[in-house]
Amino acid sequence: MSKVVLDNIGKTFENDFEVLREVSVTFDQESVNFIIGRSGAGKTTLIKILLGLTSPTKGRVLFNEVEITTLSRAEIASYRRSVGIVLQDPSLIPNRTIFDNVAMPLWVRGLRSKDIRHRVDRCLNVVGLDTVRDLYPVRLSTGEQQRVSIARAIAHRPKLLVADEPTGNMDNQLSLEVRSLFDMFPELGTTVIVATHEPELTEHMRHVFELKDGTLHRVAPQVRVADSPSANP
Amino acid sequence: MNPQTLPKQRDPESRGSNLRIRAHSLLESVQHLSRHALVTLFVWLLIGVALSLPVGFWLVQHNIHLLAEQLHDDTGFTVYFVPASSTETIEEVQRYVTQSSVVQSVEFTSAEQAMEEFQLVTGYDQELTALGDNPLPASLSVVIHQDTPTTEVDSLLDSLRNYAIVDSIDFDTEWIRNLNAIHQVASTLMWIVGALFGFGVVFVTFASVRLAIESRFRELRVLSLLGASDRYLRRPFIYCGILYGFGGGVVATAIVFGALFAIKDPLNQLVQSFGGTIHIVSLDYFSASVEIVIGTFLGYLGALFVSIWEIQKRRTFESIH
């Protein structure tokens, strides 16, 4: 079970700018969900609220029926251990090898060394980078670095994967490659929420939401699920 | 929050994870110290010097204290009588002294006994016999109780000086008083220097660990986003501080042992000059261990303060853009 519910979320900044108002949506478990919208529409704010990095002015976020918005700091940390995060900037640690970068969430969870090795190798294999484990990030292209950050995000088998503009620095081809990775995660039991300003990334996708004027609207799928081999089950 | 609904992310293979997390943090700290070996050595040396000074003061004041105690054991005075004083009046003085509550024991030495001892020590038998009259006075050797207040001793001495047959009293309390005063000064200095240099150790650790936190700022941000608790983020830096303090304690012990080794010969000569009766206390294993433990604790304190401070201050590292 990894259902995410946003219930009447509103967010007003200190300068009285209301970026979100009455955002209500349920992200089904083991689904890939896209939130689209122009720059400044509030996508990142919504992602921050989902990750417990900022609190909404009103409303609540439920993850598996647990209200995230009322958690303590320690509980937020515990919650984040069940979430995978992919950002526009891959945020890799330059003086650590690719292996170490992917292993970080597993260190936090205190797994055995042999389990860490096994999982990291498997995740790097999933993102097609199993030959670079001993290299440093600087040796990889931007696309490869982002794939490493995706491997890091799934290493601890998260129930929820949250991505904020994961293809922001990539060309179209690379963006579609990264999206194809997200398509695989529901099979692993992970719910995926991706915020992006690239509508082309959402082609053939079933769960697409547009953030406009502070509210979230469901966008009709361009192609029926049954017609598309790459769509969600 | 209801703990039953908290999403538990414990894998079956994560049993014993707390121990592994600590071991990993320790490994990270050791790696950090070895990667910055020169800085580490410098920090150890700084802490070592800072800790060795109060320990040195402690040894000095402790030895002065022991010396004063040893000398105090033999504290007393000698009353010399006017030559040819009558036995009755000498006995009267002896009775008066014996009755005093501050006196532990009294030993009478007649003029004849004094002459015999003098002859025995000097070997001037014939010369002294040639003098005819015995020039040496009869005397009373008085030992007073330990910890007797100086005022009471002075009062007894004044009373004795009132006797006409008392020629002189040989009692030098001044240098024992001076020794006690030096002990007091050394003891006070030890606490002041100890507090100042202890603060110095905390500050050195604080500054060193702060640099370590700054150098790993990006990593802390990522770890925080990955669900690392504050305690997890702090732990490697606290271990760094502990290792700095421990290493500094070991260096301080080495410095003190080295200094004691360097002054060993002149110290032995000094002891010999006191007839070898003075026992000088060196740094034993227990004291050395205490020094290392104090260093470790101060290192822990410095690292704890700075890691709480810095990680709290840098809450902004959780921003994702």
Short mmCIF file of C-alpha atoms in Angstrom, two decimals, chain A residues 44 47-48 53 63 66 71 73 75 77-78 80-82 85 87-89 91-94 96 104-105 107-112 115 119 152 156-157 159 164, chain B residues 1 5-7 9-17 20-21 24 28 31 35 216 218-219 221-230 232 315 318-321:
data_model
loop_
_atom_site.label_atom_id
_atom_site.label_comp_id
_atom_site.label_asym_id
_atom_site.label_seq_id
_atom_site.Cartn_x
_atom_site.Cartn_y
_atom_site.Cartn_z
CA THR A 44 8.17 22.53 -6.65
CA ILE A 47 6.83 18.51 -4.19
CA LYS A 48 8.33 20.17 -1.09
CA LEU A 53 10.30 20.14 3.41
CA PHE A 63 0.76 8.77 2.90
CA VAL A 66 -0.50 8.78 7.87
CA LEU A 71 4.93 14.69 11.75
CA ARG A 73 11.35 16.11 12.59
CA GLU A 75 9.21 11.17 12.02
CA ALA A 77 13.19 11.63 8.54
CA SER A 78 11.65 8.20 9.02
CA ARG A 80 11.69 10.14 3.91
CA ARG A 81 13.42 6.80 4.31
CA SER A 82 10.42 5.32 2.54
CA ILE A 85 13.83 11.60 -4.41
CA LEU A 87 15.84 16.37 -8.38
CA GLN A 88 16.65 18.39 -11.48
CA ASP A 89 20.23 18.65 -10.20
CA SER A 91 22.99 16.12 -6.40
CA LEU A 92 25.74 13.52 -6.55
CA ILE A 93 28.65 13.87 -4.14
CA PRO A 94 31.68 14.62 -6.32
CA ARG A 96 32.47 9.79 -3.72
CA MET A 104 23.95 6.46 0.63
CA PRO A 105 20.28 5.71 1.41
CA TRP A 107 23.96 3.50 4.80
CA VAL A 108 21.23 5.58 6.42
CA ARG A 109 19.23 2.38 6.90
CA GLY A 110 22.21 0.42 8.23
CA LEU A 111 22.16 -2.46 5.79
CA ARG A 112 24.89 -5.09 5.72
CA ASP A 115 23.34 -6.40 0.90
CA ARG A 119 21.41 -3.71 -4.16
CA ARG A 152 20.07 6.14 -5.65
CA HIS A 156 16.17 1.42 -0.70
CA ARG A 157 13.04 0.15 -2.50
CA LYS A 159 7.14 3.02 -1.69
CA ASP A 164 11.10 17.34 -9.46
CA MET B 1 1.39 10.49 15.38
CA THR B 5 0.68 3.80 11.37
CA LEU B 6 4.23 5.07 10.96
CA PRO B 7 5.61 3.58 7.78
CA GLN B 9 10.99 0.60 6.62
CA ARG B 10 12.83 -2.15 8.42
CA ASP B 11 14.06 -4.81 6.06
CA PRO B 12 14.65 -8.27 7.41
CA GLU B 13 18.34 -7.79 6.58
CA SER B 14 18.51 -4.53 8.55
CA ARG B 15 18.60 -6.34 11.90
CA GLY B 16 21.48 -4.93 13.91
CA SER B 17 21.38 -1.84 11.75
CA ARG B 20 26.27 -1.01 11.57
CA ILE B 21 25.22 2.65 11.30
CA HIS B 24 29.87 3.15 9.37
CA GLU B 28 33.69 7.73 7.95
CA GLN B 31 38.64 8.14 6.87
CA ARG B 35 42.37 12.07 4.47
CA ARG B 216 30.65 17.95 3.76
CA ARG B 218 26.56 19.04 0.12
CA GLU B 219 26.62 15.51 1.43
CA ARG B 221 21.99 18.07 2.36
CA VAL B 222 21.63 14.91 0.29
CA LEU B 223 21.65 12.64 3.34
CA SER B 224 18.96 14.77 4.95
CA LEU B 225 16.78 14.42 1.87
CA LEU B 226 17.39 10.67 1.94
CA GLY B 227 15.93 10.45 5.42
CA ALA B 228 18.99 10.75 7.64
CA SER B 229 18.01 11.88 11.13
CA ASP B 230 19.80 14.77 12.85
CA TYR B 232 22.75 10.34 12.02
CA ARG B 315 18.45 23.83 8.11
CA GLU B 318 17.00 20.99 2.94
CA SER B 319 16.05 23.33 0.12
CA ILE B 320 15.88 21.36 -3.08
CA HIS B 321 16.80 24.16 -5.45
#
